[in-house]
Amino acid sequence: MTTHAAETIVAAAVTALTGLATTGGNVFPSRAYPLETLPALLVDMADETSDVQELQASPLLMRNMELTVTAVATDVDPTTLRATINSIRAEVEVAIAANQNIGGAQSVLLSGNTVELVDEQQRPVMRSTMRFNVQYFTQLNAPGTAV
Amino acid sequence: MAFKENLAALVQPGLPGVKAATYAGATVYGHFWNEYTDPSGVESSAPRFGCPAANLPGVVHGSVLVIEGNTYKAVNVRADGYGWLYVRLELQP
């Protein structure tokens, strides 16, 4: 099976984000099922755009992939809950800043954050989804290797 | 012919779904629901207590109920207009 460079990048992000002070080992790539233990991080890839950079025998593609990192936490105290989420955000941003070339990427830059507060269960849950723009290059015919 | 329902009869101990709750130092009875839910992508449940309003006099947001050994705070109090209260509960640590 051929590994796409995007897979290498997401896997490297999971490694970089595992062991942070607040979320520890609760890091889950592409998790489809409900979480059991909080706080936690969900890591996944989203949309990607690409553009030809050099016309040659095998054109060079510049790719911009969205990497999503969702912090999930719960607490009965709303101030503590928000503070926990913001602590996780800070830890994630520092970890990503220190790993700008994960999986061969040129850069991994924060592009936005979305916060959702859900109150339909026994305790409030806050989800904060950080979106990072991952820029990387591959040859047209070699998507498995970031150059 | 109009009639007045005896709400207290609906929460007699021993009836299916009826649980005892400690509220303001007294034992009161009502229906307790705590079914599974995961709207936030987290395994959880949605605890609620329903009873005649007379069973929870003065209940407001933050009022404490102890049910089956767990402590809950009221986070939403809904009166149905016919003498019945539904109270959404938040599980305390």
mmCIF file of C-alpha atoms in Angstrom:
data_model
loop_
_atom_site.group_PDB
_atom_site.id
_atom_site.type_symbol
_atom_site.label_atom_id
_atom_site.label_comp_id
_atom_site.label_asym_id
_atom_site.label_seq_id
_atom_site.Cartn_x
_atom_site.Cartn_y
_atom_site.Cartn_z
ATOM 1 C CA MET A 1 0.000 0.000 0.000
ATOM 2 C CA THR A 2 1.344 3.419 -0.943
ATOM 3 C CA THR A 3 1.428 5.956 1.878
ATOM 4 C CA HIS A 4 0.351 9.462 0.974
ATOM 5 C CA ALA A 5 2.414 12.319 2.399
ATOM 6 C CA ALA A 6 -0.751 13.562 4.091
ATOM 7 C CA GLU A 7 -0.829 10.362 6.143
ATOM 8 C CA THR A 8 2.775 10.892 7.182
ATOM 9 C CA ILE A 9 1.963 14.452 8.237
ATOM 10 C CA VAL A 10 -1.108 13.512 10.284
ATOM 11 C CA ALA A 11 0.770 10.675 11.973
ATOM 12 C CA ALA A 12 3.641 13.055 12.794
ATOM 13 C CA ALA A 13 1.151 15.540 14.249
ATOM 14 C CA VAL A 14 -0.309 12.826 16.485
ATOM 15 C CA THR A 15 3.181 12.029 17.722
ATOM 16 C CA ALA A 16 3.962 15.705 18.350
ATOM 17 C CA LEU A 17 0.725 16.168 20.288
ATOM 18 C CA THR A 18 0.975 13.057 22.431
ATOM 19 C CA GLY A 19 2.100 13.605 26.001
ATOM 20 C CA LEU A 20 1.077 17.235 26.423
ATOM 21 C CA ALA A 21 0.545 18.379 30.010
ATOM 22 C CA THR A 22 -3.256 18.456 30.009
ATOM 23 C CA THR A 23 -4.271 15.790 27.512
ATOM 24 C CA GLY A 24 -1.388 13.324 27.936
ATOM 25 C CA GLY A 25 -1.939 10.166 25.947
ATOM 26 C CA ASN A 26 -5.592 10.915 25.166
ATOM 27 C CA VAL A 27 -4.866 11.699 21.542
ATOM 28 C CA PHE A 28 -7.041 10.067 18.910
ATOM 29 C CA PRO A 29 -6.491 10.264 15.147
ATOM 30 C CA SER A 30 -9.630 10.188 12.967
ATOM 31 C CA ARG A 31 -11.799 8.896 15.790
ATOM 32 C CA ALA A 32 -15.338 8.102 14.679
ATOM 33 C CA TYR A 33 -16.770 6.935 17.989
ATOM 34 C CA PRO A 34 -17.654 8.803 21.192
ATOM 35 C CA LEU A 35 -14.886 9.555 23.653
ATOM 36 C CA GLU A 36 -14.760 7.880 27.026
ATOM 37 C CA THR A 37 -12.078 9.829 28.899
ATOM 38 C CA LEU A 38 -11.516 13.584 28.986
ATOM 39 C CA PRO A 39 -9.700 15.839 28.391
ATOM 40 C CA ALA A 40 -8.700 14.602 24.980
ATOM 41 C CA LEU A 41 -7.419 15.650 21.576
ATOM 42 C CA LEU A 42 -8.868 14.590 18.238
ATOM 43 C CA VAL A 43 -6.507 14.889 15.280
ATOM 44 C CA ASP A 44 -7.660 14.661 11.698
ATOM 45 C CA MET A 45 -7.185 15.982 8.206
ATOM 46 C CA ALA A 46 -9.766 18.006 6.324
ATOM 47 C CA ASP A 47 -9.872 19.711 2.947
ATOM 48 C CA GLU A 48 -6.802 20.121 0.768
ATOM 49 C CA THR A 49 -6.168 22.315 -2.238
ATOM 50 C CA SER A 50 -3.254 22.033 -4.626
ATOM 51 C CA ASP A 51 -1.675 24.062 -7.386
ATOM 52 C CA VAL A 52 1.037 23.412 -9.946
ATOM 53 C CA GLN A 53 4.230 25.243 -9.088
ATOM 54 C CA GLU A 54 6.609 24.079 -11.794
ATOM 55 C CA LEU A 55 5.722 22.702 -15.194
ATOM 56 C CA GLN A 56 8.212 19.995 -15.927
ATOM 57 C CA ALA A 57 8.190 16.345 -16.758
ATOM 58 C CA SER A 58 6.708 15.661 -13.361
ATOM 59 C CA PRO A 59 5.083 18.922 -12.207
ATOM 60 C CA LEU A 60 5.632 20.090 -8.666
ATOM 61 C CA LEU A 61 2.428 20.495 -6.675
ATOM 62 C CA MET A 62 2.042 22.916 -3.807
ATOM 63 C CA ARG A 63 -0.509 21.480 -1.435
ATOM 64 C CA ASN A 64 -2.409 23.178 1.387
ATOM 65 C CA MET A 65 -4.010 20.664 3.697
ATOM 66 C CA GLU A 66 -6.162 21.551 6.683
ATOM 67 C CA LEU A 67 -5.082 19.737 9.837
ATOM 68 C CA THR A 68 -7.716 19.824 12.591
ATOM 69 C CA VAL A 69 -6.955 19.404 16.273
ATOM 70 C CA THR A 70 -10.002 19.348 18.538
ATOM 71 C CA ALA A 71 -9.631 19.801 22.269
ATOM 72 C CA VAL A 72 -12.467 18.257 24.292
ATOM 73 C CA ALA A 73 -12.972 18.833 28.014
ATOM 74 C CA THR A 74 -15.684 18.830 30.656
ATOM 75 C CA ASP A 75 -16.213 20.525 33.992
ATOM 76 C CA VAL A 76 -19.154 21.673 36.073
ATOM 77 C CA ASP A 77 -17.553 25.080 36.508
ATOM 78 C CA PRO A 78 -17.750 27.086 33.262
ATOM 79 C CA THR A 79 -14.741 29.235 34.105
ATOM 80 C CA THR A 80 -12.600 26.198 34.821
ATOM 81 C CA LEU A 81 -13.867 24.524 31.670
ATOM 82 C CA ARG A 82 -12.943 27.491 29.497
ATOM 83 C CA ALA A 83 -9.556 27.793 31.210
ATOM 84 C CA THR A 84 -8.847 24.114 30.606
ATOM 85 C CA ILE A 85 -9.700 24.424 26.931
ATOM 86 C CA ASN A 86 -7.487 27.482 26.585
ATOM 87 C CA SER A 87 -4.623 25.690 28.343
ATOM 88 C CA ILE A 88 -4.941 22.834 25.883
ATOM 89 C CA ARG A 89 -5.005 25.291 22.990
ATOM 90 C CA ALA A 90 -1.803 26.908 24.232
ATOM 91 C CA GLU A 91 -0.102 23.530 24.624
ATOM 92 C CA VAL A 92 -1.146 22.450 21.125
ATOM 93 C CA GLU A 93 -0.063 25.692 19.504
ATOM 94 C CA VAL A 94 3.358 25.542 21.177
ATOM 95 C CA ALA A 95 3.817 21.898 20.170
ATOM 96 C CA ILE A 96 2.871 22.575 16.559
ATOM 97 C CA ALA A 97 5.038 25.693 16.432
ATOM 98 C CA ALA A 98 7.961 23.553 17.507
ATOM 99 C CA ASN A 99 7.215 20.997 14.788
ATOM 100 C CA GLN A 100 6.772 23.075 11.658
ATOM 101 C CA ASN A 101 8.230 20.413 9.385
ATOM 102 C CA ILE A 102 6.222 17.415 10.543
ATOM 103 C CA GLY A 103 6.085 14.733 7.915
ATOM 104 C CA GLY A 104 8.038 16.851 5.466
ATOM 105 C CA ALA A 105 5.752 19.877 5.625
ATOM 106 C CA GLN A 106 7.073 23.338 4.796
ATOM 107 C CA SER A 107 4.956 24.975 7.468
ATOM 108 C CA VAL A 108 2.020 24.306 9.803
ATOM 109 C CA LEU A 109 0.267 27.561 10.613
ATOM 110 C CA LEU A 110 -2.815 28.178 12.719
ATOM 111 C CA SER A 111 -5.633 29.496 10.550
ATOM 112 C CA GLY A 112 -8.563 29.523 12.952
ATOM 113 C CA ASN A 113 -10.395 28.090 15.915
ATOM 114 C CA THR A 114 -14.027 27.181 16.502
ATOM 115 C CA VAL A 115 -15.557 26.675 19.944
ATOM 116 C CA GLU A 116 -18.686 24.695 20.743
ATOM 117 C CA LEU A 117 -20.306 24.306 24.154
ATOM 118 C CA VAL A 118 -22.661 21.352 24.487
ATOM 119 C CA ASP A 119 -24.988 21.156 27.491
ATOM 120 C CA GLU A 120 -27.232 18.218 26.675
ATOM 121 C CA GLN A 121 -25.642 15.713 29.024
ATOM 122 C CA GLN A 122 -24.770 15.317 32.695
ATOM 123 C CA ARG A 123 -21.969 17.903 32.512
ATOM 124 C CA PRO A 124 -21.103 20.631 30.004
ATOM 125 C CA VAL A 125 -18.608 19.669 27.336
ATOM 126 C CA MET A 126 -16.548 22.192 25.411
ATOM 127 C CA ARG A 127 -14.967 21.401 22.061
ATOM 128 C CA SER A 128 -12.394 23.696 20.536
ATOM 129 C CA THR A 129 -11.340 22.856 16.987
ATOM 130 C CA MET A 130 -8.057 24.407 15.912
ATOM 131 C CA ARG A 131 -7.440 24.496 12.180
ATOM 132 C CA PHE A 132 -3.894 24.491 10.870
ATOM 133 C CA ASN A 133 -2.871 25.109 7.294
ATOM 134 C CA VAL A 134 -0.214 22.582 6.358
ATOM 135 C CA GLN A 135 1.763 23.520 3.282
ATOM 136 C CA TYR A 136 3.769 20.799 1.584
ATOM 137 C CA PHE A 137 5.047 19.960 -1.869
ATOM 138 C CA THR A 138 5.079 16.740 -3.833
ATOM 139 C CA GLN A 139 5.841 15.741 -7.371
ATOM 140 C CA LEU A 140 2.663 15.084 -9.345
ATOM 141 C CA ASN A 141 3.523 11.433 -9.733
ATOM 142 C CA ALA A 142 4.929 10.905 -6.237
ATOM 143 C CA PRO A 143 2.274 11.947 -3.674
ATOM 144 C CA GLY A 144 3.879 9.825 -1.033
ATOM 145 C CA THR A 145 6.977 11.960 -0.702
ATOM 146 C CA ALA A 146 6.961 15.543 0.529
ATOM 147 C CA VAL A 147 9.787 17.484 -1.056
ATOM 148 C CA MET B 1 -66.466 16.480 32.894
ATOM 149 C CA ALA B 2 -63.348 18.235 34.096
ATOM 150 C CA PHE B 3 -61.389 16.534 36.819
ATOM 151 C CA LYS B 4 -58.289 17.293 38.842
ATOM 152 C CA GLU B 5 -55.535 14.728 38.530
ATOM 153 C CA ASN B 6 -53.874 13.513 41.684
ATOM 154 C CA LEU B 7 -50.232 14.061 40.705
ATOM 155 C CA ALA B 8 -48.911 12.597 43.936
ATOM 156 C CA ALA B 9 -50.330 9.233 42.903
ATOM 157 C CA LEU B 10 -47.975 9.190 39.920
ATOM 158 C CA VAL B 11 -44.839 9.206 42.058
ATOM 159 C CA GLN B 12 -45.643 6.702 44.739
ATOM 160 C CA PRO B 13 -42.625 4.687 45.919
ATOM 161 C CA GLY B 14 -42.454 1.375 44.143
ATOM 162 C CA LEU B 15 -43.933 2.552 40.867
ATOM 163 C CA PRO B 16 -41.703 1.892 37.839
ATOM 164 C CA GLY B 17 -39.159 4.662 37.343
ATOM 165 C CA VAL B 18 -39.939 6.364 40.623
ATOM 166 C CA LYS B 19 -36.866 7.185 42.703
ATOM 167 C CA ALA B 20 -36.286 8.825 46.034
ATOM 168 C CA ALA B 21 -34.395 12.109 46.072
ATOM 169 C CA THR B 22 -33.073 14.089 48.965
ATOM 170 C CA TYR B 23 -34.004 17.712 48.550
ATOM 171 C CA ALA B 24 -33.592 20.408 51.204
ATOM 172 C CA GLY B 25 -33.210 17.749 53.869
ATOM 173 C CA ALA B 26 -36.371 15.871 52.945
ATOM 174 C CA THR B 27 -37.001 12.726 50.954
ATOM 175 C CA VAL B 28 -39.181 13.337 47.923
ATOM 176 C CA TYR B 29 -40.245 11.060 45.110
ATOM 177 C CA GLY B 30 -40.312 11.528 41.374
ATOM 178 C CA HIS B 31 -39.438 9.966 38.063
ATOM 179 C CA PHE B 32 -35.701 9.835 37.349
ATOM 180 C CA TRP B 33 -34.332 9.456 33.836
ATOM 181 C CA ASN B 34 -30.646 9.056 33.138
ATOM 182 C CA GLU B 35 -30.444 7.553 29.671
ATOM 183 C CA TYR B 36 -27.264 7.352 27.599
ATOM 184 C CA THR B 37 -26.467 10.236 25.292
ATOM 185 C CA ASP B 38 -23.419 11.530 23.398
ATOM 186 C CA PRO B 39 -24.355 14.786 21.635
ATOM 187 C CA SER B 40 -20.870 16.176 22.245
ATOM 188 C CA GLY B 41 -19.070 13.068 21.015
ATOM 189 C CA VAL B 42 -18.485 11.994 24.604
ATOM 190 C CA GLU B 43 -20.136 9.048 26.315
ATOM 191 C CA SER B 44 -22.515 10.475 28.893
ATOM 192 C CA SER B 45 -26.082 10.505 30.163
ATOM 193 C CA ALA B 46 -28.833 13.071 30.530
ATOM 194 C CA PRO B 47 -30.182 13.043 34.111
ATOM 195 C CA ARG B 48 -33.632 14.569 34.718
ATOM 196 C CA PHE B 49 -36.117 14.453 37.564
ATOM 197 C CA GLY B 50 -39.848 14.897 37.115
ATOM 198 C CA CYS B 51 -42.363 15.248 39.924
ATOM 199 C CA PRO B 52 -45.281 17.283 41.219
ATOM 200 C CA ALA B 53 -44.130 20.857 41.824
ATOM 201 C CA ALA B 54 -45.227 20.463 45.418
ATOM 202 C CA ASN B 55 -42.429 17.923 45.924
ATOM 203 C CA LEU B 56 -39.713 20.479 45.135
ATOM 204 C CA PRO B 57 -40.842 23.748 46.721
ATOM 205 C CA GLY B 58 -38.552 26.638 45.857
ATOM 206 C CA VAL B 59 -36.383 24.662 43.463
ATOM 207 C CA VAL B 60 -34.200 26.953 41.358
ATOM 208 C CA HIS B 61 -31.016 26.694 39.317
ATOM 209 C CA GLY B 62 -28.327 25.432 41.661
ATOM 210 C CA SER B 63 -30.681 23.560 43.980
ATOM 211 C CA VAL B 64 -29.155 20.275 45.081
ATOM 212 C CA LEU B 65 -30.777 16.853 44.748
ATOM 213 C CA VAL B 66 -29.162 13.610 45.852
ATOM 214 C CA ILE B 67 -30.389 10.596 43.908
ATOM 215 C CA GLU B 68 -29.039 7.073 44.181
ATOM 216 C CA GLY B 69 -25.977 8.369 45.995
ATOM 217 C CA ASN B 70 -25.095 10.946 43.358
ATOM 218 C CA THR B 71 -25.270 14.681 43.927
ATOM 219 C CA TYR B 72 -26.870 16.784 41.226
ATOM 220 C CA LYS B 73 -27.502 20.462 40.741
ATOM 221 C CA ALA B 74 -30.612 21.734 39.003
ATOM 222 C CA VAL B 75 -29.613 23.515 35.801
ATOM 223 C CA ASN B 76 -33.000 23.904 34.172
ATOM 224 C CA VAL B 77 -36.439 23.948 35.789
ATOM 225 C CA ARG B 78 -39.454 23.554 33.543
ATOM 226 C CA ALA B 79 -42.989 23.750 34.849
ATOM 227 C CA ASP B 80 -45.565 22.233 32.538
ATOM 228 C CA GLY B 81 -48.297 24.598 33.726
ATOM 229 C CA TYR B 82 -50.333 21.778 35.220
ATOM 230 C CA GLY B 83 -48.458 21.295 38.457
ATOM 231 C CA TRP B 84 -45.616 19.124 37.209
ATOM 232 C CA LEU B 85 -41.914 20.014 37.142
ATOM 233 C CA TYR B 86 -39.133 18.685 34.959
ATOM 234 C CA VAL B 87 -35.672 19.422 36.329
ATOM 235 C CA ARG B 88 -32.539 18.922 34.276
ATOM 236 C CA LEU B 89 -29.638 17.889 36.452
ATOM 237 C CA GLU B 90 -25.888 18.342 36.370
ATOM 238 C CA LEU B 91 -23.828 15.588 37.980
ATOM 239 C CA GLN B 92 -21.459 16.992 40.569
ATOM 240 C CA PRO B 93 -17.904 15.722 41.079
#
